[in-house]
Coordinates of C-alpha atoms in Angstrom, one line a residue:
Chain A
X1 CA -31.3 -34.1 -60.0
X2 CA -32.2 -30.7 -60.6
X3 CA -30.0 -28.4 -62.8
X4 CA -30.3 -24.8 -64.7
X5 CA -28.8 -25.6 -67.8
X6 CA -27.2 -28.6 -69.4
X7 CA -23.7 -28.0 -71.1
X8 CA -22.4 -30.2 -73.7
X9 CA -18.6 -30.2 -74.1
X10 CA -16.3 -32.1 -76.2
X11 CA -12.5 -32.9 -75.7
X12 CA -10.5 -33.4 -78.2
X13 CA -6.6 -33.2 -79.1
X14 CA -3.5 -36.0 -80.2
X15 CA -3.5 -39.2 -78.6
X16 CA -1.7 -39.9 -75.7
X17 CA -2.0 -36.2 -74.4
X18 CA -4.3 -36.9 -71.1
X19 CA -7.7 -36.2 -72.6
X20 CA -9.4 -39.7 -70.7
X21 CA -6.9 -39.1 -67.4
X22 CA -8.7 -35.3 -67.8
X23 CA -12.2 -36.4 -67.9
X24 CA -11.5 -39.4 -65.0
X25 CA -9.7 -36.3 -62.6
X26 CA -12.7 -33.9 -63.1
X27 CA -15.7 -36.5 -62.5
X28 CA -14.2 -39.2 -60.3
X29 CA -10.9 -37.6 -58.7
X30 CA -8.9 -40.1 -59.3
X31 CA -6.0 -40.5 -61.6
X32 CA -5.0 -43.7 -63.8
X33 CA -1.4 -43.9 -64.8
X34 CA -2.1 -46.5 -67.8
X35 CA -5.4 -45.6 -69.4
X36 CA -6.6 -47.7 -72.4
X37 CA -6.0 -46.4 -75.8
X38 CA -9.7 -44.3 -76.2
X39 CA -12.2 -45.9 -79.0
X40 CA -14.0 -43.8 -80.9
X41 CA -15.9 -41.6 -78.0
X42 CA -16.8 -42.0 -74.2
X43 CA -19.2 -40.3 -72.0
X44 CA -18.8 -38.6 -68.3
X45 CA -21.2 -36.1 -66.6
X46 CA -20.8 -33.7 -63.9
X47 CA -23.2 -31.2 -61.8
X48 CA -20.9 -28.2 -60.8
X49 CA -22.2 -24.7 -59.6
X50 CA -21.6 -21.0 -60.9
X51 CA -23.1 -18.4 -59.8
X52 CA -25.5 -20.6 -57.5
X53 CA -26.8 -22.3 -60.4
X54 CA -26.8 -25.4 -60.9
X55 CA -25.2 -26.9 -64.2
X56 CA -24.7 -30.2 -65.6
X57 CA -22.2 -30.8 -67.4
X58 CA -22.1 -33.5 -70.8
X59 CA -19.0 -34.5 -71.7
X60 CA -17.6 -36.3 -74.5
X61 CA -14.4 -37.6 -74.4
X62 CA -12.7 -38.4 -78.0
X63 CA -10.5 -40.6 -79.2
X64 CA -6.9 -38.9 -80.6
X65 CA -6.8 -41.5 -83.3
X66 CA -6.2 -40.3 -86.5
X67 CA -8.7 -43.1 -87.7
X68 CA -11.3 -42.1 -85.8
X69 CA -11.4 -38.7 -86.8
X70 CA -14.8 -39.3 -88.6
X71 CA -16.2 -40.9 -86.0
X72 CA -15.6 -38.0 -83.4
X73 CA -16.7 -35.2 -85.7
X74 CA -19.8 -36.3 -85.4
X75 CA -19.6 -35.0 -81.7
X76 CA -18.3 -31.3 -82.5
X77 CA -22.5 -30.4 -83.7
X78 CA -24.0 -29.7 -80.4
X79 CA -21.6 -29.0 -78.0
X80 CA -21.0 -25.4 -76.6
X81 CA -17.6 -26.3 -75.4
X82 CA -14.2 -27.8 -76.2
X83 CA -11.3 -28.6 -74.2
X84 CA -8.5 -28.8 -76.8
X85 CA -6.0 -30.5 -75.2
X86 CA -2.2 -30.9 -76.1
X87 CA 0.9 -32.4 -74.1
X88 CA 3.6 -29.7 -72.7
X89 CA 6.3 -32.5 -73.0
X90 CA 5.4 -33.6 -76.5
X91 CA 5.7 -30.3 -79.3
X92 CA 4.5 -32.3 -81.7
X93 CA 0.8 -32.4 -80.1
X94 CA 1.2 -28.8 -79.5
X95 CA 2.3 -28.6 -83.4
X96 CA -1.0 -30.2 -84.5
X97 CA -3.3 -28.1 -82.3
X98 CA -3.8 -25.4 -85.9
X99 CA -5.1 -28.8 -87.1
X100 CA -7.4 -29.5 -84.6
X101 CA -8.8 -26.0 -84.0
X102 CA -9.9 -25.9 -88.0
X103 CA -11.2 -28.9 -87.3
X104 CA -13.4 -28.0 -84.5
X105 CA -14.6 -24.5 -85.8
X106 CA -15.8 -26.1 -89.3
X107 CA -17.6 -28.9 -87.4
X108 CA -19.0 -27.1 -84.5
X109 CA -21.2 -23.8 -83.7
X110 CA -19.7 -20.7 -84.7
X111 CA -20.2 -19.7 -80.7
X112 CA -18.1 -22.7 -79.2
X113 CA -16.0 -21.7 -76.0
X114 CA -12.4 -23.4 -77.1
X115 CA -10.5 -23.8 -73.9
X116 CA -7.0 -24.7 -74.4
X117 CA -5.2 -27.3 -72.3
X118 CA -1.5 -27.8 -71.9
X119 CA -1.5 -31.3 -69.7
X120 CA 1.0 -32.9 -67.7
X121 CA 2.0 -29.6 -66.0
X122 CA 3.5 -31.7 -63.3
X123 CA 6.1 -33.1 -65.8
X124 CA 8.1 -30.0 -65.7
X125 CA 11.5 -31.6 -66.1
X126 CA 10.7 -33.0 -69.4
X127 CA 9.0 -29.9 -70.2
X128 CA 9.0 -29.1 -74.1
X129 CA 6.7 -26.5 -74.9
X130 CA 6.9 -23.3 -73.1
X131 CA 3.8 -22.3 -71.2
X132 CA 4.2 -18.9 -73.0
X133 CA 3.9 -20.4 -76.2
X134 CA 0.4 -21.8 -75.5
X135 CA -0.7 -18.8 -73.8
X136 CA 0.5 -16.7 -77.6
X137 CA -1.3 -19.4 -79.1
X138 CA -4.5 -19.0 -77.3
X139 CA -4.4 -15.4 -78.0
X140 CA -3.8 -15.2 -81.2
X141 CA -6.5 -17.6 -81.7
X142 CA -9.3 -16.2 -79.4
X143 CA -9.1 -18.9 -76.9
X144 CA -9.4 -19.6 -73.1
X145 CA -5.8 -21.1 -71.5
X146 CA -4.5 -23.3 -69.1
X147 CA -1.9 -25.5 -67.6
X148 CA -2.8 -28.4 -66.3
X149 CA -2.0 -31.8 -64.5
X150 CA -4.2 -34.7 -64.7
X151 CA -2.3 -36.5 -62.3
X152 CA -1.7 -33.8 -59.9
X153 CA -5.4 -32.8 -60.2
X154 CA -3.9 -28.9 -60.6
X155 CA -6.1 -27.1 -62.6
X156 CA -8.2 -29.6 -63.4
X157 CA -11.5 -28.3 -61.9
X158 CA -10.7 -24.8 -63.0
X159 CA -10.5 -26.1 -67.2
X160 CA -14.3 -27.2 -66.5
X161 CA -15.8 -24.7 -64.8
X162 CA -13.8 -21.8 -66.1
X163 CA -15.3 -22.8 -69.6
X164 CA -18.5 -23.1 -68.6
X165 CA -18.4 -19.7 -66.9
X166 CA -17.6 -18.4 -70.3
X167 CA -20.4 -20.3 -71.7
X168 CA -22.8 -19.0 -69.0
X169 CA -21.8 -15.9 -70.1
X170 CA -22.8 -15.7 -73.3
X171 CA -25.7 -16.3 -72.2
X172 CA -26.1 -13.8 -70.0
X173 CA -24.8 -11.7 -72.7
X174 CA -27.5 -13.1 -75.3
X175 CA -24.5 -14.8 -77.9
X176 CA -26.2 -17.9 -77.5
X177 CA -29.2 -18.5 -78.4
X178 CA -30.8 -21.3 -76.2
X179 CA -33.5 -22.1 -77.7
X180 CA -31.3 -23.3 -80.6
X181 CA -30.3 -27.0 -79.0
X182 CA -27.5 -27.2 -81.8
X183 CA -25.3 -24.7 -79.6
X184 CA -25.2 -27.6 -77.4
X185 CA -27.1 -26.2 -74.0
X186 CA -30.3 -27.0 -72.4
X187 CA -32.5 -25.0 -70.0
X188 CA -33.3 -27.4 -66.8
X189 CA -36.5 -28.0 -65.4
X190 CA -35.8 -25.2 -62.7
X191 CA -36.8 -22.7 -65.6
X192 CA -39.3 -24.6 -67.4
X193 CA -42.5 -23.1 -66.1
X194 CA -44.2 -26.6 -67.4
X195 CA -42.6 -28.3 -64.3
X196 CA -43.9 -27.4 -60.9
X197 CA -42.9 -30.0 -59.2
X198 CA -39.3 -30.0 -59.8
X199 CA -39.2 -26.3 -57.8
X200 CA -39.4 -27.6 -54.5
X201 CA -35.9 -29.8 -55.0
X202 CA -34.0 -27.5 -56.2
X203 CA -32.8 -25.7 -53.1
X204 CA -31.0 -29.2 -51.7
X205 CA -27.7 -30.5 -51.5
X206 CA -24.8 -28.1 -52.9
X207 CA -22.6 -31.2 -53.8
X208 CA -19.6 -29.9 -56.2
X209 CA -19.3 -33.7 -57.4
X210 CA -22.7 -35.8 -58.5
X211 CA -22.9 -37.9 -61.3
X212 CA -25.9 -38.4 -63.0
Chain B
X1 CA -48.3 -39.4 -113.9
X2 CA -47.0 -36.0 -115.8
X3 CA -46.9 -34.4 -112.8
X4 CA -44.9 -36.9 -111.1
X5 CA -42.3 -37.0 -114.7
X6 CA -42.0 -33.0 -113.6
X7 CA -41.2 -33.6 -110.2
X8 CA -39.0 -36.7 -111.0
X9 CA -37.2 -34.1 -113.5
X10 CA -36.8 -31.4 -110.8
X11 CA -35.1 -34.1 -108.5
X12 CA -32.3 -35.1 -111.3
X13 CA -31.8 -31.4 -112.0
X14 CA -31.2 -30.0 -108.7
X15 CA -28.9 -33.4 -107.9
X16 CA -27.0 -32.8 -111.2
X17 CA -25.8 -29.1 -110.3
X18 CA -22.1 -28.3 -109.7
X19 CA -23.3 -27.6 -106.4
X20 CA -26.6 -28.2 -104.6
X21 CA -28.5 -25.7 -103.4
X22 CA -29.7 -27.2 -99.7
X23 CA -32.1 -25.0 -99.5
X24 CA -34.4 -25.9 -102.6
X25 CA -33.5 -29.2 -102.3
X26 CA -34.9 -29.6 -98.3
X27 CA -37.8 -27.9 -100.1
X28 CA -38.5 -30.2 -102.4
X29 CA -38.0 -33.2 -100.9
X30 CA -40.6 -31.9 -98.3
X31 CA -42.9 -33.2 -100.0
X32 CA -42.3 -36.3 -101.1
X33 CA -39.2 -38.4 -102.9
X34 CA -39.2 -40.6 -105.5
X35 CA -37.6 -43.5 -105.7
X36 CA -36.7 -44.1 -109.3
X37 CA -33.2 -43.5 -110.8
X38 CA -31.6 -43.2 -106.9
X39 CA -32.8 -39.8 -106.4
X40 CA -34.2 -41.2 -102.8
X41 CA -31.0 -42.4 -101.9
X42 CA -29.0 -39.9 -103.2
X43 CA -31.1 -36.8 -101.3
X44 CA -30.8 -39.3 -98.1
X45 CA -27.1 -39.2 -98.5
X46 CA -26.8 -35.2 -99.1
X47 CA -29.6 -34.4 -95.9
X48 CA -27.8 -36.2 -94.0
X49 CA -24.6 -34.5 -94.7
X50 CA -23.0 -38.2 -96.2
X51 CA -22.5 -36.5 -99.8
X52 CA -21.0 -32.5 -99.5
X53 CA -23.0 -30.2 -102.0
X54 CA -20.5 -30.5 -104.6
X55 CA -21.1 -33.0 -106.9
X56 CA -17.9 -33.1 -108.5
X57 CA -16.4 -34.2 -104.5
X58 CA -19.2 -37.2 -104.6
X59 CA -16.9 -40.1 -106.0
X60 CA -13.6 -39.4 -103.3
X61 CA -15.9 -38.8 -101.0
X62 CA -17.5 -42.0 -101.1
X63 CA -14.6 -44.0 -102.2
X64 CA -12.4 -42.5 -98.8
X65 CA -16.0 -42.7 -96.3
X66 CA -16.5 -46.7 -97.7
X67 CA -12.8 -47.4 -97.2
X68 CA -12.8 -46.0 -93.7
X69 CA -15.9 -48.4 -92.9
X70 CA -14.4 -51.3 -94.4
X71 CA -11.2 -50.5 -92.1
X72 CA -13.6 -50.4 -89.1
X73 CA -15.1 -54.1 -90.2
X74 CA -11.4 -55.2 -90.5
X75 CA -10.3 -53.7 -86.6
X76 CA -13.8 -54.7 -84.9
X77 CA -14.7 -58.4 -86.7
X78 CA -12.0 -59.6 -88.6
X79 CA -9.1 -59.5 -87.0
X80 CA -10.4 -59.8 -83.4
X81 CA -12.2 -62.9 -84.6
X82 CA -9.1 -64.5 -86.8
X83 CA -7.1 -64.4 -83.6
X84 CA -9.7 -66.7 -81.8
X85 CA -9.0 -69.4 -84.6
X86 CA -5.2 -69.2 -84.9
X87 CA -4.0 -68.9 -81.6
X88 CA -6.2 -71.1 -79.7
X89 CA -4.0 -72.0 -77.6
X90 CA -1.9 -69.5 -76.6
X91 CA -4.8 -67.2 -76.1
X92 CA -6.0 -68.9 -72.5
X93 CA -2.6 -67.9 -71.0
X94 CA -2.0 -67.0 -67.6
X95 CA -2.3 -64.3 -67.9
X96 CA -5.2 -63.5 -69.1
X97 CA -8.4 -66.5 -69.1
X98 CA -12.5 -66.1 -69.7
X99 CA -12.9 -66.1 -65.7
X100 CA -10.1 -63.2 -65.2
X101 CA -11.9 -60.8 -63.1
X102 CA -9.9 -57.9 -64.2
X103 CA -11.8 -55.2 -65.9
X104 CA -9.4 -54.5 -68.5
X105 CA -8.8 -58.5 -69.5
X106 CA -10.0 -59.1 -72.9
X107 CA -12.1 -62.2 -72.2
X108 CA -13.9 -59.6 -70.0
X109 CA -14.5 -56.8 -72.6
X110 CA -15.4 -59.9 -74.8
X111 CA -18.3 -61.1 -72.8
X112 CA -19.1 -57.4 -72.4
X113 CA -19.9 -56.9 -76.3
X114 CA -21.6 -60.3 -75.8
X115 CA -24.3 -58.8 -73.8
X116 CA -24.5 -56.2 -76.3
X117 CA -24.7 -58.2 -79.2
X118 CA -27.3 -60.7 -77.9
X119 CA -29.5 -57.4 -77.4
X120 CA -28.4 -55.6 -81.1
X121 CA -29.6 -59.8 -82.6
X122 CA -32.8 -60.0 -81.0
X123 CA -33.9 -56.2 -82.2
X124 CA -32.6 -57.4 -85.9
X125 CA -33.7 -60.6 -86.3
X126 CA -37.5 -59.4 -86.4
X127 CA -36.4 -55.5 -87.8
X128 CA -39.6 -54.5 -89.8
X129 CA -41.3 -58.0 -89.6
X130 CA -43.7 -56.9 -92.5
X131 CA -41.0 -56.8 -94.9
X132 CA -39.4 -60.3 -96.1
X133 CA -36.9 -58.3 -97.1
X134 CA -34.5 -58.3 -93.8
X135 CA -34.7 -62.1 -94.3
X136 CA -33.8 -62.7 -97.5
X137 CA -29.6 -62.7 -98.3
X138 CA -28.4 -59.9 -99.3
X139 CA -26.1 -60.2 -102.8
X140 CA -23.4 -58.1 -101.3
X141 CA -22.3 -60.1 -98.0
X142 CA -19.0 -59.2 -96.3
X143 CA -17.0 -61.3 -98.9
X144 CA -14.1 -62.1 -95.9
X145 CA -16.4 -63.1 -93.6
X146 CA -19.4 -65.9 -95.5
X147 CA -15.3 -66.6 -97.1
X148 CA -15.9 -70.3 -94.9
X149 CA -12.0 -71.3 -95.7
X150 CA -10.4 -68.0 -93.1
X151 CA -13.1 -69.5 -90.3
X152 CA -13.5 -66.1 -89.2
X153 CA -15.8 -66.1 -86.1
X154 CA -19.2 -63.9 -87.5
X155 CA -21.2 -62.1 -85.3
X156 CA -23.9 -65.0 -86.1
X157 CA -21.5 -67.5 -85.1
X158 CA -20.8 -65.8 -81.9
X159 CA -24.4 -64.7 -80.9
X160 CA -25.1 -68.9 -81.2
X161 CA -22.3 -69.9 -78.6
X162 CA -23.4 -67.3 -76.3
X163 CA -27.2 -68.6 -76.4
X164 CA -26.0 -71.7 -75.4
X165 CA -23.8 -71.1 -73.3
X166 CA -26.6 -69.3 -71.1
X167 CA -28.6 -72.2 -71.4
X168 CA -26.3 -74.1 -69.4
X169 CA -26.1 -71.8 -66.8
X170 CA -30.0 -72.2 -66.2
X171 CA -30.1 -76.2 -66.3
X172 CA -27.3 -75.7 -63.4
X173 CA -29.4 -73.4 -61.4
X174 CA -32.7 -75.7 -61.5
X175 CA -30.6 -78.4 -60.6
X176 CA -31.1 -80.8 -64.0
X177 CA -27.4 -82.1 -64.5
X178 CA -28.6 -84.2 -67.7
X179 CA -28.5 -81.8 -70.8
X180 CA -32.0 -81.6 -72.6
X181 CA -30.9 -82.2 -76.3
X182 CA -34.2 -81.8 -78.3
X183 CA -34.0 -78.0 -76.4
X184 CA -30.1 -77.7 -77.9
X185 CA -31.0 -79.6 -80.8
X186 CA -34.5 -76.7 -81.2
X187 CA -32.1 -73.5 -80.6
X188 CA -29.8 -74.7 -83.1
X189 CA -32.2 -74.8 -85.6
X190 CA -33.6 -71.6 -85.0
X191 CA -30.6 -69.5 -85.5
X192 CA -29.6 -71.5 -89.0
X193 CA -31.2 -69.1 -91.0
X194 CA -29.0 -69.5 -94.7
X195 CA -27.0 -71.5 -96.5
X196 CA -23.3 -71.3 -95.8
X197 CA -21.5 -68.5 -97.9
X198 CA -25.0 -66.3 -97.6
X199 CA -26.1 -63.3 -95.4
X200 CA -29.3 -61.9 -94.6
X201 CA -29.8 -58.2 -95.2
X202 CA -30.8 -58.3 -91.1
X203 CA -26.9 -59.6 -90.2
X204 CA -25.9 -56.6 -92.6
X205 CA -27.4 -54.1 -90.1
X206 CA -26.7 -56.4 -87.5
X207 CA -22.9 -55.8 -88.0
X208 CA -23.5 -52.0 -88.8
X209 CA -24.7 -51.5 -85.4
X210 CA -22.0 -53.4 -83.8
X211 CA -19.3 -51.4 -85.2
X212 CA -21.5 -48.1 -83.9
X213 CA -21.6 -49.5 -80.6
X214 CA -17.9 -50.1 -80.4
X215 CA -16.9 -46.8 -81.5
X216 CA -19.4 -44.9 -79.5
X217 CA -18.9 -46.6 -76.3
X218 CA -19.9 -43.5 -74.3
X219 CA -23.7 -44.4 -76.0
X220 CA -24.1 -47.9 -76.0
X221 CA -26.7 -49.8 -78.0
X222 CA -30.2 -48.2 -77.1
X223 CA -33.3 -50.2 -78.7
X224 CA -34.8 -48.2 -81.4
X225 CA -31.9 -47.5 -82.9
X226 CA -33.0 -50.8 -85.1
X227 CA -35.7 -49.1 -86.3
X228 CA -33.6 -45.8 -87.2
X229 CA -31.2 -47.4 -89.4
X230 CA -33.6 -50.1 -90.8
X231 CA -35.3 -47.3 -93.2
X232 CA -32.0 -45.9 -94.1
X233 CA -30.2 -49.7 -95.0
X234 CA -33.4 -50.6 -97.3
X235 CA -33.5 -47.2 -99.3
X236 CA -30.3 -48.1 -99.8
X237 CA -29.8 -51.9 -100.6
X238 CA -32.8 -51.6 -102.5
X239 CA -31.9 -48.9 -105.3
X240 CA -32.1 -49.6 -108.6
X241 CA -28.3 -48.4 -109.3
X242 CA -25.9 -51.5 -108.0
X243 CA -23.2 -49.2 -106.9
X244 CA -25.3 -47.8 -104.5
X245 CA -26.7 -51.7 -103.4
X246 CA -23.1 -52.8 -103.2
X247 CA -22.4 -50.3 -100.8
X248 CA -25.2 -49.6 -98.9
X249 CA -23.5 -51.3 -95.6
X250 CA -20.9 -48.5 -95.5
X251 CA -23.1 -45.4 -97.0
X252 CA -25.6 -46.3 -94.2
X253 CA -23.2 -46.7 -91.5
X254 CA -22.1 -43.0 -91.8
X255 CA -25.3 -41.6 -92.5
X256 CA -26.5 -43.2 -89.1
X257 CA -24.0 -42.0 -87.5
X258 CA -24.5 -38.7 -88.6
X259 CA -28.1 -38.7 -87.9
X260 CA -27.7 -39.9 -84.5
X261 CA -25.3 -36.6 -83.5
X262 CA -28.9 -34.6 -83.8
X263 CA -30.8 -37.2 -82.0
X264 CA -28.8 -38.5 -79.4
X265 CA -29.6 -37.4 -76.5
X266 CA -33.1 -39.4 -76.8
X267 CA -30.7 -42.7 -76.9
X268 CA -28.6 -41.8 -74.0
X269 CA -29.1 -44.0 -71.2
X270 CA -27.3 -41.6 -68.1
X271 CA -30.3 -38.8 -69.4
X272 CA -33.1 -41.2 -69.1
X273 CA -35.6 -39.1 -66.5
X274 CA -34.0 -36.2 -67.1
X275 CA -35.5 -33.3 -69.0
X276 CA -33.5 -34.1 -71.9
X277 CA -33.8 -38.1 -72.5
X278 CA -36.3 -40.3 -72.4
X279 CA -39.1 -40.3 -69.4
X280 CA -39.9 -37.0 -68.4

């Protein structure tokens, strides 16, 4: 399938905070209560459309193990966004997000679009971080923020594609540089002038939800 | 041969800084690196972002990065295949058998790395064919697994029983109920490959790749990624210094690993025909 660009994300965050349930919401709409414990680092993909382009998204979905910390840092290079995610009923996850964001910002681009996620909106009664906390925290640390609910499916599209419409953006603006495939995006074949015959495809179904 | 002394002395100086300078280093290595006195190994290791640029970090570096591996050996071989032997019995339960068709049974995600396995054996058995090296035992085995007495099932071990087991399943579908023994007796053969309590250096990367594939799920085993890591193992297992042979299992598992996160889009399988993988 055709696309414009090619985003690579990452999501990362404590175990147990709904980083798989995220990922499972936003490319197969579906929600599943017990999700295995997350080895090392999975895979889902996702064609959405901004500003009629068509982008695919790449997304890596991490582990929150502590042990596989090395293994999942070796995702941060290359991708131009990162869903850091935490759990509104758990503090200590929301504790461990300074953690997480030096993590992310030695490992990765300097230009990364951070989104932050407080999940499990939907959990309200056992609610243990204030969604004004995560919003100070997101300001104070320059980055995008949200509320969502994995099972609910609230929010869930707009964490995606609101960080890739920062990331298309920058582009637009000229912060990235996208000929430099470490920032983690990649021009389609709609823009390659090397590929003709892709042109003609392009203008086809306007499906929100197509996996590769 | 003074020029190369010169060049060999330019190596050990730059390596011997308080700190390297990445620059000069990418510069010289450009053109060439010798293998004497580890200098291949050890520029390896700081290109690929294994060893920081401080020297002085190199030993608790290492020492934490070889531990990590050794844990991954532990959760992905050893335990996993200790179970099999000790509770033989109470692991067909019920609940849970090999013909469970529940995705998230264990017998299923067992016959799942099976598949994977038999592919990640066939690419390793002939890895670089023009070397006898991959053949020959390595002097550094994984002590608790070639350890006979724990009967730990090794990935060698398992890829056999799966071979045969597939054989089975084509006598059945060509009807022959009788089992062929000289074609048992032949596959058996073939897969005995050293003496009890010895490893080749191919089951050495065999088990490297393993451990990669079950912690990057979302990649999978691609072929070629043989012939990535083979280079990487022998610079390693074949330095002068025996440190650096003793551990070149772990040192090459991470510096795989980090290699693949610029190349890994060529061993994606989803981006195949796409303008990013493989096929366009």
């Amino acid at each position: 399938m055709s696309y414009a660009y090619l985003f690579k994300y990452i999501i990362i965050g404590d175990t147990g905070v709904g980083k798989s349930c995220l990922l499972l919401q936003f490319t197969d709409k579906r929600f599943q209560p017990v999700h295995d414990l997350t080895i090392g680092v999975e895979f889902g993909a996702r064609m959405i459309t901004i500003d009629g382009k068509q982008i695919k998204l790449q997304i890596w979905d991490t582990a929150g193990q502590e042990s596989f910390r090395s293994i999942t840092r070796s995702y941060y290079r290359g991708a131009a966004g990162a869903l850091l995610v935490y759990d509104i009923t758990r503090r200590d996850t929301f504790n461990h997000l300074t953690t997480w964001l030096e993590d992310a910002r030695q490992h990765s681009s300097s230009n990364m679009v951070i989104m932050l996620i407080g999940n499990k909106s939907d959990l309200e009664a056992r609610r243990d971080v204030k969604k004004e906390e995560g919003e100070a925290f997101a300001r104070e640390h320059g980055l995008i923020f949200m509320e969502t609910s994995a099972k609910t499916a609230a929010n869930v599209e707009e964490a995606f594609i609101n960080t890739a419409k920062e990331i298309y953006q920058k582009i637009q603006d000229g912060v990235f540089d996208i000929n430099n495939e470490a920032n983690g995006i990649k021009i389609g074949p709609q823009h390659s002038l090397t590929n003709p015959g892709m042109s003609s495809s392009s203008g086809g179904g306007n499906q929100s939800s197509g996996c590769c | 041969m003074a020029n190369y002394r010169t060049r060999l002395y330019q190596f050990e100086n730059e390596l011997s800084r308080d700190i390297i300078d990445n620059k000069r280093l990418r510069k010289l290595v450009f053109s060439g690196c010798p293998s004497e006195k580890s200098v291949r190994s050890n520029c390896w290791k700081v290109l690929l972002n294994y060893l920081p640029l401080e020297t002085k970090e190199w030993e608790e570096s290492l020492d934490r990065q070889r531990k990590a591996y050794h844990q991954f050996v532990e959760e992905m071989i050893l335990k996993p295949g200790t179970k099999k032997y000790d509770n033989n019995r109470t692991d067909v339960t019920l609940e849970d058998h090999p013909l469970n068709p529940n995705p998230d049974s264990q017998w299923s995600q067992f016959f799942r790395d099976n598949e994977m396995l038999l592919q990640i054996d066939k690419d390793c058995r002939r890895l670089c064919p023009d070397l006898s090296f991959f053949q020959s035992a390595t002097p550094y085995p994984c002590k608790e697994l070639v350890n006979s007495d724990l009967m730990i099932e090794t990935l060698r071990r398992r890829v056999e029983q799966t071979v045969l087991k597939s054989q089975n399943v084509c006598k059945n579908r060509s009807g022959i109920t009788i089992t062929d023994f000289k074609k048992n007796k032949k596959t058996i053969d073939d897969y005995v490959v050293l003496a009890e309590g010895e490893e080749a250096h191919w089951e050495v990367v065999e088990r490297i790749l393993f451990i990669y594939v079950k912690l990057n799920p979302g990649q999978g085993y691609v072929q070629g990624m043989n012939e990535i890591i083979g280079p990487i193992y022998y610079t390693f297992a074949s330095d002068s210094n025996p440190d650096c042979q003793a551990h070149a299992e772990a040192d090459s598992f991470w510096c795989f690993t980090n290699l693949m996160s610029e190349i890994r889009d060529n061993f994606i399988k989803h981006l195949d025909d796409t303008v990013c993988g493989i096929g366009e």
